[in-house]
Amino acid sequence: MKSFQKKTSGENSKLAILEEIDPYILLVEKIESTRTDLLNHPVYKQLGYLTSLRIFMESHIFAVWDFMSLIKTLQRRVTCLDVPWLPPIDINSARMVNEIVLAEETDEVTPERYTSHFDLYLTAMEEIGADSSSIRKFIYSLRQGFSAEQALAPLSIPESTKNFVFSTLTTVSKSTHEIAAAFLLGREDIVPAMFRQILGSLESSHVFTCNSLQLYLDRHTFLDEDQHVPMGQKLLKNLCGNDPLKWEQAFHSAHSALKVRYSLWDGVAQSIQVNRENHEFSGDKVGKKENY
């Protein structure tokens, strides 16, 4: 009887310890290897050349666009955008999401200069001579009432880029905590580390003159690390609570978001390689005046 009681006490202690472990920390540990793979993707080291950077941006702009679909869906879910208006059920989550939307959609990037990060990225594309015609056609088609699927279909962009957008549009139809997990761990949490690598490649050219892109990358890194990631963590914890099923679903959503981003970079790297084979690069380092 004594041994049984000791065993039961030990099991209870283990259960108590497990219950004390932050489920968010467990989730982060489960996706760590996938996150590391993404940060080690070879595409970042290819961006010191202007031609490569242009190819990269022509696909990445679609990720900049569909990022807003994630956060705007969260805003619809946790705040009230309808008329008649109703007070948010979770006021803290509503506040966090509204603050993130404010910065992403109407950021004050310099004193009294307001812009969305999407428009700032478009400016950067124009600055380095990247082709923005595909994303502009896409936005025009959406304004004309076409679905995102219809608007994407005729565009001459890599299939991996289209698949990335399709994946995001699938995510926004899922549960709110799954969207929050993809938003936080598939975007906000990983972006600063990715963007530092991109900045490193650009600055290695020693003649860095892509001012709008540097502003975009710097601004995103600052906002994500200092504000949006802590907000996103609180939001995800609010949404999942102590529900093991929700945390498991959050893991799968975050893991999927990281994997599809890796596939996006695969497609970009392949496009860069094809371009290099078809048009031998002549050392067109980013920032060289003759390349603008």
PDB file of C-alpha atoms in Angstrom:
ATOM      1  CA  MET A   1       0.000   0.000   0.000  1.00  0.00           C
ATOM      2  CA  LYS A   2       2.871   2.326   0.828  1.00  0.00           C
ATOM      3  CA  SER A   3       4.594   1.790  -2.518  1.00  0.00           C
ATOM      4  CA  PHE A   4       1.319   2.480  -4.334  1.00  0.00           C
ATOM      5  CA  GLN A   5       0.872   5.716  -2.385  1.00  0.00           C
ATOM      6  CA  LYS A   6       4.441   6.799  -3.164  1.00  0.00           C
ATOM      7  CA  LYS A   7       3.941   6.074  -6.852  1.00  0.00           C
ATOM      8  CA  THR A   8       0.710   7.997  -6.917  1.00  0.00           C
ATOM      9  CA  SER A   9       2.355  10.944  -5.183  1.00  0.00           C
ATOM     10  CA  GLY A  10       5.206  10.875  -7.711  1.00  0.00           C
ATOM     11  CA  GLU A  11       2.815  10.806 -10.612  1.00  0.00           C
ATOM     12  CA  ASN A  12       0.895  13.700  -9.137  1.00  0.00           C
ATOM     13  CA  SER A  13       4.125  15.682  -8.812  1.00  0.00           C
ATOM     14  CA  LYS A  14       4.953  15.062 -12.471  1.00  0.00           C
ATOM     15  CA  LEU A  15       1.479  16.158 -13.497  1.00  0.00           C
ATOM     16  CA  ALA A  16       1.815  19.282 -11.391  1.00  0.00           C
ATOM     17  CA  ILE A  17       5.137  20.124 -13.058  1.00  0.00           C
ATOM     18  CA  LEU A  18       3.654  19.585 -16.530  1.00  0.00           C
ATOM     19  CA  GLU A  19       0.735  21.815 -15.677  1.00  0.00           C
ATOM     20  CA  GLU A  20       3.134  24.561 -14.626  1.00  0.00           C
ATOM     21  CA  ILE A  21       5.031  24.498 -17.937  1.00  0.00           C
ATOM     22  CA  ASP A  22       3.957  27.348 -20.180  1.00  0.00           C
ATOM     23  CA  PRO A  23       2.201  25.783 -23.205  1.00  0.00           C
ATOM     24  CA  TYR A  24       3.519  28.635 -25.333  1.00  0.00           C
ATOM     25  CA  ILE A  25       7.098  27.661 -24.486  1.00  0.00           C
ATOM     26  CA  LEU A  26       6.316  24.040 -25.375  1.00  0.00           C
ATOM     27  CA  LEU A  27       4.897  25.161 -28.714  1.00  0.00           C
ATOM     28  CA  VAL A  28       7.999  27.234 -29.489  1.00  0.00           C
ATOM     29  CA  GLU A  29      10.244  24.275 -28.652  1.00  0.00           C
ATOM     30  CA  LYS A  30       8.255  22.017 -31.006  1.00  0.00           C
ATOM     31  CA  ILE A  31       8.733  24.344 -33.980  1.00  0.00           C
ATOM     32  CA  GLU A  32      12.363  25.264 -33.213  1.00  0.00           C
ATOM     33  CA  SER A  33      13.967  22.960 -35.801  1.00  0.00           C
ATOM     34  CA  THR A  34      11.608  24.132 -38.552  1.00  0.00           C
ATOM     35  CA  ARG A  35      12.284  27.746 -37.583  1.00  0.00           C
ATOM     36  CA  THR A  36      16.047  27.138 -37.675  1.00  0.00           C
ATOM     37  CA  ASP A  37      15.798  25.563 -41.131  1.00  0.00           C
ATOM     38  CA  LEU A  38      14.003  28.657 -42.390  1.00  0.00           C
ATOM     39  CA  LEU A  39      16.627  30.997 -40.935  1.00  0.00           C
ATOM     40  CA  ASN A  40      19.356  28.942 -42.606  1.00  0.00           C
ATOM     41  CA  HIS A  41      17.760  29.056 -46.050  1.00  0.00           C
ATOM     42  CA  PRO A  42      20.409  29.860 -48.706  1.00  0.00           C
ATOM     43  CA  VAL A  43      18.291  32.547 -50.387  1.00  0.00           C
ATOM     44  CA  TYR A  44      19.409  35.256 -47.934  1.00  0.00           C
ATOM     45  CA  LYS A  45      23.017  35.025 -49.088  1.00  0.00           C
ATOM     46  CA  GLN A  46      21.965  35.582 -52.696  1.00  0.00           C
ATOM     47  CA  LEU A  47      20.531  39.049 -52.133  1.00  0.00           C
ATOM     48  CA  GLY A  48      23.721  41.101 -52.346  1.00  0.00           C
ATOM     49  CA  TYR A  49      23.180  41.444 -56.087  1.00  0.00           C
ATOM     50  CA  LEU A  50      20.643  43.848 -57.535  1.00  0.00           C
ATOM     51  CA  THR A  51      19.167  41.354 -59.995  1.00  0.00           C
ATOM     52  CA  SER A  52      18.661  38.799 -57.219  1.00  0.00           C
ATOM     53  CA  LEU A  53      17.120  41.388 -54.925  1.00  0.00           C
ATOM     54  CA  ARG A  54      14.662  42.436 -57.620  1.00  0.00           C
ATOM     55  CA  ILE A  55      13.573  38.824 -58.161  1.00  0.00           C
ATOM     56  CA  PHE A  56      13.201  38.344 -54.425  1.00  0.00           C
ATOM     57  CA  MET A  57      11.062  41.451 -53.964  1.00  0.00           C
ATOM     58  CA  GLU A  58       8.789  40.608 -56.889  1.00  0.00           C
ATOM     59  CA  SER A  59       7.654  37.524 -54.967  1.00  0.00           C
ATOM     60  CA  HIS A  60       8.014  38.796 -51.407  1.00  0.00           C
ATOM     61  CA  ILE A  61       5.584  41.669 -52.066  1.00  0.00           C
ATOM     62  CA  PHE A  62       2.790  39.076 -52.151  1.00  0.00           C
ATOM     63  CA  ALA A  63       3.757  37.951 -48.641  1.00  0.00           C
ATOM     64  CA  VAL A  64       3.710  41.606 -47.568  1.00  0.00           C
ATOM     65  CA  TRP A  65       0.186  41.873 -49.014  1.00  0.00           C
ATOM     66  CA  ASP A  66      -1.275  38.671 -47.567  1.00  0.00           C
ATOM     67  CA  PHE A  67       0.208  39.410 -44.148  1.00  0.00           C
ATOM     68  CA  MET A  68      -2.503  42.056 -43.911  1.00  0.00           C
ATOM     69  CA  SER A  69      -5.168  39.417 -44.596  1.00  0.00           C
ATOM     70  CA  LEU A  70      -4.078  37.621 -41.429  1.00  0.00           C
ATOM     71  CA  ILE A  71      -4.123  40.649 -39.155  1.00  0.00           C
ATOM     72  CA  LYS A  72      -7.321  42.085 -40.659  1.00  0.00           C
ATOM     73  CA  THR A  73      -9.065  38.737 -40.136  1.00  0.00           C
ATOM     74  CA  LEU A  74      -7.931  38.790 -36.510  1.00  0.00           C
ATOM     75  CA  GLN A  75      -9.270  42.328 -36.229  1.00  0.00           C
ATOM     76  CA  ARG A  76     -12.643  41.170 -37.551  1.00  0.00           C
ATOM     77  CA  ARG A  77     -12.694  38.276 -35.105  1.00  0.00           C
ATOM     78  CA  VAL A  78     -11.670  39.991 -31.860  1.00  0.00           C
ATOM     79  CA  THR A  79     -13.016  43.511 -32.398  1.00  0.00           C
ATOM     80  CA  CYS A  80     -16.253  44.732 -33.937  1.00  0.00           C
ATOM     81  CA  LEU A  81     -16.150  46.156 -37.469  1.00  0.00           C
ATOM     82  CA  ASP A  82     -19.876  45.798 -38.057  1.00  0.00           C
ATOM     83  CA  VAL A  83     -22.797  48.170 -37.726  1.00  0.00           C
ATOM     84  CA  PRO A  84     -24.521  48.217 -35.320  1.00  0.00           C
ATOM     85  CA  TRP A  85     -21.352  48.121 -33.225  1.00  0.00           C
ATOM     86  CA  LEU A  86     -20.966  45.761 -30.292  1.00  0.00           C
ATOM     87  CA  PRO A  87     -18.325  46.035 -27.546  1.00  0.00           C
ATOM     88  CA  PRO A  88     -15.461  43.519 -27.900  1.00  0.00           C
ATOM     89  CA  ILE A  89     -15.759  40.458 -25.676  1.00  0.00           C
ATOM     90  CA  ASP A  90     -11.992  40.322 -25.061  1.00  0.00           C
ATOM     91  CA  ILE A  91     -10.958  43.957 -24.676  1.00  0.00           C
ATOM     92  CA  ASN A  92      -7.237  43.187 -24.207  1.00  0.00           C
ATOM     93  CA  SER A  93      -7.040  41.142 -27.407  1.00  0.00           C
ATOM     94  CA  ALA A  94      -8.990  43.833 -29.248  1.00  0.00           C
ATOM     95  CA  ARG A  95      -6.561  46.498 -28.079  1.00  0.00           C
ATOM     96  CA  MET A  96      -3.493  44.489 -29.123  1.00  0.00           C
ATOM     97  CA  VAL A  97      -4.831  43.716 -32.589  1.00  0.00           C
ATOM     98  CA  ASN A  98      -5.909  47.318 -33.190  1.00  0.00           C
ATOM     99  CA  GLU A  99      -2.455  48.587 -32.231  1.00  0.00           C
ATOM    100  CA  ILE A 100      -0.785  46.170 -34.655  1.00  0.00           C
ATOM    101  CA  VAL A 101      -3.166  47.156 -37.467  1.00  0.00           C
ATOM    102  CA  LEU A 102      -2.493  50.845 -36.799  1.00  0.00           C
ATOM    103  CA  ALA A 103       1.250  50.362 -37.269  1.00  0.00           C
ATOM    104  CA  GLU A 104       1.004  48.044 -40.267  1.00  0.00           C
ATOM    105  CA  GLU A 105      -1.671  49.960 -42.165  1.00  0.00           C
ATOM    106  CA  THR A 106      -0.852  53.590 -41.304  1.00  0.00           C
ATOM    107  CA  ASP A 107       2.625  53.672 -39.792  1.00  0.00           C
ATOM    108  CA  GLU A 108       4.375  56.965 -39.080  1.00  0.00           C
ATOM    109  CA  VAL A 109       7.650  55.954 -40.720  1.00  0.00           C
ATOM    110  CA  THR A 110       9.131  59.441 -40.379  1.00  0.00           C
ATOM    111  CA  PRO A 111       7.686  62.498 -38.593  1.00  0.00           C
ATOM    112  CA  GLU A 112       4.240  63.249 -40.075  1.00  0.00           C
ATOM    113  CA  ARG A 113       4.751  60.776 -42.919  1.00  0.00           C
ATOM    114  CA  TYR A 114       2.144  58.019 -42.763  1.00  0.00           C
ATOM    115  CA  THR A 115       2.059  54.965 -44.991  1.00  0.00           C
ATOM    116  CA  SER A 116       1.189  51.300 -44.979  1.00  0.00           C
ATOM    117  CA  HIS A 117       4.105  48.892 -44.954  1.00  0.00           C
ATOM    118  CA  PHE A 118       2.755  47.489 -48.208  1.00  0.00           C
ATOM    119  CA  ASP A 119       3.044  50.900 -49.901  1.00  0.00           C
ATOM    120  CA  LEU A 120       6.471  51.438 -48.372  1.00  0.00           C
ATOM    121  CA  TYR A 121       7.605  48.148 -49.887  1.00  0.00           C
ATOM    122  CA  LEU A 122       6.218  49.180 -53.289  1.00  0.00           C
ATOM    123  CA  THR A 123       8.255  52.369 -53.038  1.00  0.00           C
ATOM    124  CA  ALA A 124      11.336  50.262 -52.315  1.00  0.00           C
ATOM    125  CA  MET A 125      10.624  48.131 -55.378  1.00  0.00           C
ATOM    126  CA  GLU A 126      10.464  51.234 -57.547  1.00  0.00           C
ATOM    127  CA  GLU A 127      13.664  52.516 -55.951  1.00  0.00           C
ATOM    128  CA  ILE A 128      15.690  49.489 -57.050  1.00  0.00           C
ATOM    129  CA  GLY A 129      13.890  48.915 -60.357  1.00  0.00           C
ATOM    130  CA  ALA A 130      11.993  45.740 -59.387  1.00  0.00           C
ATOM    131  CA  ASP A 131       8.984  44.874 -61.545  1.00  0.00           C
ATOM    132  CA  SER A 132       5.833  45.723 -59.601  1.00  0.00           C
ATOM    133  CA  SER A 133       3.431  45.056 -62.487  1.00  0.00           C
ATOM    134  CA  SER A 134       2.252  41.655 -61.155  1.00  0.00           C
ATOM    135  CA  ILE A 135       1.278  42.907 -57.701  1.00  0.00           C
ATOM    136  CA  ARG A 136      -0.339  46.013 -59.223  1.00  0.00           C
ATOM    137  CA  LYS A 137      -2.387  43.877 -61.622  1.00  0.00           C
ATOM    138  CA  PHE A 138      -3.367  41.698 -58.688  1.00  0.00           C
ATOM    139  CA  ILE A 139      -4.555  44.664 -56.598  1.00  0.00           C
ATOM    140  CA  TYR A 140      -6.392  46.131 -59.602  1.00  0.00           C
ATOM    141  CA  SER A 141      -8.229  42.837 -60.173  1.00  0.00           C
ATOM    142  CA  LEU A 142      -9.241  42.692 -56.503  1.00  0.00           C
ATOM    143  CA  ARG A 143     -10.614  46.232 -56.753  1.00  0.00           C
ATOM    144  CA  GLN A 144     -12.630  45.121 -59.785  1.00  0.00           C
ATOM    145  CA  GLY A 145     -14.304  42.443 -57.698  1.00  0.00           C
ATOM    146  CA  PHE A 146     -12.331  39.355 -58.726  1.00  0.00           C
ATOM    147  CA  SER A 147     -11.476  36.792 -56.054  1.00  0.00           C
ATOM    148  CA  ALA A 148      -7.855  36.443 -54.970  1.00  0.00           C
ATOM    149  CA  GLU A 149      -7.708  33.074 -56.745  1.00  0.00           C
ATOM    150  CA  GLN A 150      -8.961  34.600 -59.993  1.00  0.00           C
ATOM    151  CA  ALA A 151      -6.615  37.561 -59.663  1.00  0.00           C
ATOM    152  CA  LEU A 152      -3.572  35.333 -59.083  1.00  0.00           C
ATOM    153  CA  ALA A 153      -4.211  32.824 -61.866  1.00  0.00           C
ATOM    154  CA  PRO A 154      -2.939  34.817 -64.894  1.00  0.00           C
ATOM    155  CA  LEU A 155       0.084  36.354 -63.163  1.00  0.00           C
ATOM    156  CA  SER A 156       3.608  35.456 -64.274  1.00  0.00           C
ATOM    157  CA  ILE A 157       4.966  34.732 -60.822  1.00  0.00           C
ATOM    158  CA  PRO A 158       6.432  31.487 -59.397  1.00  0.00           C
ATOM    159  CA  GLU A 159       3.941  28.783 -58.429  1.00  0.00           C
ATOM    160  CA  SER A 160       5.493  28.767 -54.963  1.00  0.00           C
ATOM    161  CA  THR A 161       4.468  32.410 -54.574  1.00  0.00           C
ATOM    162  CA  LYS A 162       0.896  31.643 -55.605  1.00  0.00           C
ATOM    163  CA  ASN A 163       0.839  28.643 -53.262  1.00  0.00           C
ATOM    164  CA  PHE A 164       2.047  30.832 -50.418  1.00  0.00           C
ATOM    165  CA  VAL A 165      -0.893  33.200 -50.902  1.00  0.00           C
ATOM    166  CA  PHE A 166      -3.330  30.286 -51.259  1.00  0.00           C
ATOM    167  CA  SER A 167      -2.036  28.879 -47.969  1.00  0.00           C
ATOM    168  CA  THR A 168      -2.618  32.187 -46.201  1.00  0.00           C
ATOM    169  CA  LEU A 169      -6.125  32.483 -47.632  1.00  0.00           C
ATOM    170  CA  THR A 170      -6.843  28.972 -46.341  1.00  0.00           C
ATOM    171  CA  THR A 171      -5.503  29.915 -42.908  1.00  0.00           C
ATOM    172  CA  VAL A 172      -7.822  32.918 -42.547  1.00  0.00           C
ATOM    173  CA  SER A 173     -10.818  30.580 -42.732  1.00  0.00           C
ATOM    174  CA  LYS A 174      -9.612  28.617 -39.682  1.00  0.00           C
ATOM    175  CA  SER A 175     -10.216  29.168 -35.979  1.00  0.00           C
ATOM    176  CA  THR A 176      -9.048  32.441 -34.471  1.00  0.00           C
ATOM    177  CA  HIS A 177      -6.293  30.834 -32.381  1.00  0.00           C
ATOM    178  CA  GLU A 178      -4.922  29.073 -35.479  1.00  0.00           C
ATOM    179  CA  ILE A 179      -4.803  32.376 -37.359  1.00  0.00           C
ATOM    180  CA  ALA A 180      -3.070  34.000 -34.392  1.00  0.00           C
ATOM    181  CA  ALA A 181      -0.459  31.213 -34.298  1.00  0.00           C
ATOM    182  CA  ALA A 182       0.300  31.578 -38.015  1.00  0.00           C
ATOM    183  CA  PHE A 183       0.444  35.353 -37.628  1.00  0.00           C
ATOM    184  CA  LEU A 184       2.735  35.312 -34.589  1.00  0.00           C
ATOM    185  CA  LEU A 185       5.028  32.337 -35.150  1.00  0.00           C
ATOM    186  CA  GLY A 186       4.874  32.167 -38.934  1.00  0.00           C
ATOM    187  CA  ARG A 187       5.322  35.911 -39.437  1.00  0.00           C
ATOM    188  CA  GLU A 188       5.990  38.364 -36.594  1.00  0.00           C
ATOM    189  CA  ASP A 189       8.330  36.206 -34.533  1.00  0.00           C
ATOM    190  CA  ILE A 190      10.456  35.011 -37.448  1.00  0.00           C
ATOM    191  CA  VAL A 191      10.564  38.241 -39.481  1.00  0.00           C
ATOM    192  CA  PRO A 192      13.217  40.163 -37.466  1.00  0.00           C
ATOM    193  CA  ALA A 193      15.706  37.300 -37.730  1.00  0.00           C
ATOM    194  CA  MET A 194      15.005  36.859 -41.457  1.00  0.00           C
ATOM    195  CA  PHE A 195      15.244  40.577 -42.151  1.00  0.00           C
ATOM    196  CA  ARG A 196      18.577  40.876 -40.330  1.00  0.00           C
ATOM    197  CA  GLN A 197      20.001  38.325 -42.738  1.00  0.00           C
ATOM    198  CA  ILE A 198      18.598  40.260 -45.687  1.00  0.00           C
ATOM    199  CA  LEU A 199      20.058  43.493 -44.346  1.00  0.00           C
ATOM    200  CA  GLY A 200      23.365  41.718 -43.862  1.00  0.00           C
ATOM    201  CA  SER A 201      23.423  40.651 -47.518  1.00  0.00           C
ATOM    202  CA  LEU A 202      22.530  44.139 -48.684  1.00  0.00           C
ATOM    203  CA  GLU A 203      25.069  45.888 -46.483  1.00  0.00           C
ATOM    204  CA  SER A 204      27.815  43.503 -47.593  1.00  0.00           C
ATOM    205  CA  SER A 205      27.694  45.289 -50.950  1.00  0.00           C
ATOM    206  CA  HIS A 206      29.312  48.300 -49.176  1.00  0.00           C
ATOM    207  CA  VAL A 207      27.343  50.681 -51.415  1.00  0.00           C
ATOM    208  CA  PHE A 208      23.913  50.255 -49.866  1.00  0.00           C
ATOM    209  CA  THR A 209      21.528  52.845 -51.340  1.00  0.00           C
ATOM    210  CA  CYS A 210      18.111  51.130 -51.149  1.00  0.00           C
ATOM    211  CA  ASN A 211      16.833  53.606 -48.595  1.00  0.00           C
ATOM    212  CA  SER A 212      13.136  52.703 -48.691  1.00  0.00           C
ATOM    213  CA  LEU A 213      13.870  48.998 -48.378  1.00  0.00           C
ATOM    214  CA  GLN A 214      16.233  49.622 -45.483  1.00  0.00           C
ATOM    215  CA  LEU A 215      13.534  51.736 -43.822  1.00  0.00           C
ATOM    216  CA  TYR A 216      10.986  48.966 -44.358  1.00  0.00           C
ATOM    217  CA  LEU A 217      13.280  46.297 -42.925  1.00  0.00           C
ATOM    218  CA  ASP A 218      14.432  48.439 -39.999  1.00  0.00           C
ATOM    219  CA  ARG A 219      10.905  49.542 -39.152  1.00  0.00           C
ATOM    220  CA  HIS A 220       9.516  46.014 -39.268  1.00  0.00           C
ATOM    221  CA  THR A 221      12.343  44.639 -37.157  1.00  0.00           C
ATOM    222  CA  PHE A 222      11.864  47.332 -34.524  1.00  0.00           C
ATOM    223  CA  LEU A 223       8.076  47.056 -34.346  1.00  0.00           C
ATOM    224  CA  ASP A 224       7.984  43.261 -34.393  1.00  0.00           C
ATOM    225  CA  GLU A 225      10.596  42.696 -31.692  1.00  0.00           C
ATOM    226  CA  ASP A 226       9.681  45.521 -29.346  1.00  0.00           C
ATOM    227  CA  GLN A 227       5.906  45.612 -29.728  1.00  0.00           C
ATOM    228  CA  HIS A 228       4.154  43.128 -31.988  1.00  0.00           C
ATOM    229  CA  VAL A 229       5.741  39.874 -30.809  1.00  0.00           C
ATOM    230  CA  PRO A 230       5.004  40.522 -27.104  1.00  0.00           C
ATOM    231  CA  MET A 231       1.449  41.526 -28.085  1.00  0.00           C
ATOM    232  CA  GLY A 232       1.097  38.438 -30.262  1.00  0.00           C
ATOM    233  CA  GLN A 233       2.228  36.160 -27.456  1.00  0.00           C
ATOM    234  CA  LYS A 234      -0.376  37.604 -25.107  1.00  0.00           C
ATOM    235  CA  LEU A 235      -3.018  37.342 -27.799  1.00  0.00           C
ATOM    236  CA  LEU A 236      -2.261  33.673 -28.504  1.00  0.00           C
ATOM    237  CA  LYS A 237      -2.250  32.851 -24.798  1.00  0.00           C
ATOM    238  CA  ASN A 238      -5.576  34.639 -24.368  1.00  0.00           C
ATOM    239  CA  LEU A 239      -7.095  32.693 -27.245  1.00  0.00           C
ATOM    240  CA  CYS A 240      -5.752  29.238 -26.336  1.00  0.00           C
ATOM    241  CA  GLY A 241      -6.016  29.497 -22.566  1.00  0.00           C
ATOM    242  CA  ASN A 242      -5.463  26.088 -20.969  1.00  0.00           C
ATOM    243  CA  ASP A 243      -7.071  24.114 -23.787  1.00  0.00           C
ATOM    244  CA  PRO A 244      -4.609  21.393 -24.964  1.00  0.00           C
ATOM    245  CA  LEU A 245      -6.496  20.929 -28.249  1.00  0.00           C
ATOM    246  CA  LYS A 246      -6.199  24.610 -29.115  1.00  0.00           C
ATOM    247  CA  TRP A 247      -2.478  24.575 -28.372  1.00  0.00           C
ATOM    248  CA  GLU A 248      -2.036  21.513 -30.578  1.00  0.00           C
ATOM    249  CA  GLN A 249      -3.934  23.217 -33.384  1.00  0.00           C
ATOM    250  CA  ALA A 250      -1.826  26.331 -32.858  1.00  0.00           C
ATOM    251  CA  PHE A 251       1.321  24.230 -33.269  1.00  0.00           C
ATOM    252  CA  HIS A 252       0.138  22.737 -36.562  1.00  0.00           C
ATOM    253  CA  SER A 253      -0.827  26.175 -37.864  1.00  0.00           C
ATOM    254  CA  ALA A 254       2.530  27.714 -36.932  1.00  0.00           C
ATOM    255  CA  HIS A 255       4.474  24.745 -38.305  1.00  0.00           C
ATOM    256  CA  SER A 256       2.566  24.895 -41.593  1.00  0.00           C
ATOM    257  CA  ALA A 257       3.211  28.640 -41.899  1.00  0.00           C
ATOM    258  CA  LEU A 258       6.959  28.134 -41.485  1.00  0.00           C
ATOM    259  CA  LYS A 259       7.051  25.274 -43.997  1.00  0.00           C
ATOM    260  CA  VAL A 260       5.175  27.194 -46.676  1.00  0.00           C
ATOM    261  CA  ARG A 261       7.527  30.156 -46.161  1.00  0.00           C
ATOM    262  CA  TYR A 262      10.456  27.803 -46.749  1.00  0.00           C
ATOM    263  CA  SER A 263       8.794  26.692 -49.996  1.00  0.00           C
ATOM    264  CA  LEU A 264       8.335  30.341 -50.984  1.00  0.00           C
ATOM    265  CA  TRP A 265      12.064  30.948 -50.525  1.00  0.00           C
ATOM    266  CA  ASP A 266      12.815  27.750 -52.494  1.00  0.00           C
ATOM    267  CA  GLY A 267      10.864  29.179 -55.419  1.00  0.00           C
ATOM    268  CA  VAL A 268      12.641  32.531 -55.169  1.00  0.00           C
ATOM    269  CA  ALA A 269      16.060  30.853 -55.006  1.00  0.00           C
ATOM    270  CA  GLN A 270      15.179  28.760 -58.043  1.00  0.00           C
ATOM    271  CA  SER A 271      14.098  31.870 -59.976  1.00  0.00           C
ATOM    272  CA  ILE A 272      17.381  33.562 -59.089  1.00  0.00           C
ATOM    273  CA  GLN A 273      19.335  30.531 -60.241  1.00  0.00           C
ATOM    274  CA  VAL A 274      17.464  30.323 -63.550  1.00  0.00           C
ATOM    275  CA  ASN A 275      18.072  34.007 -64.156  1.00  0.00           C
ATOM    276  CA  ARG A 276      21.759  33.570 -63.356  1.00  0.00           C
ATOM    277  CA  GLU A 277      22.044  30.720 -65.846  1.00  0.00           C
ATOM    278  CA  ASN A 278      20.218  32.655 -68.562  1.00  0.00           C
ATOM    279  CA  HIS A 279      21.932  35.987 -67.955  1.00  0.00           C
ATOM    280  CA  GLU A 280      25.382  35.730 -66.479  1.00  0.00           C
ATOM    281  CA  PHE A 281      25.583  38.172 -63.569  1.00  0.00           C
ATOM    282  CA  SER A 282      28.216  40.829 -64.073  1.00  0.00           C
ATOM    283  CA  GLY A 283      28.804  41.605 -60.403  1.00  0.00           C
ATOM    284  CA  ASP A 284      25.861  44.000 -60.166  1.00  0.00           C
ATOM    285  CA  LYS A 285      26.207  44.642 -56.461  1.00  0.00           C
ATOM    286  CA  VAL A 286      23.282  46.375 -54.795  1.00  0.00           C
ATOM    287  CA  GLY A 287      23.618  50.141 -54.800  1.00  0.00           C
ATOM    288  CA  LYS A 288      25.759  50.594 -57.901  1.00  0.00           C
ATOM    289  CA  LYS A 289      24.416  53.687 -59.614  1.00  0.00           C
ATOM    290  CA  GLU A 290      24.692  52.284 -63.133  1.00  0.00           C
ATOM    291  CA  ASN A 291      22.241  49.513 -62.225  1.00  0.00           C
ATOM    292  CA  TYR A 292      19.325  51.856 -61.481  1.00  0.00           C
TER     293      TYR A 292
END
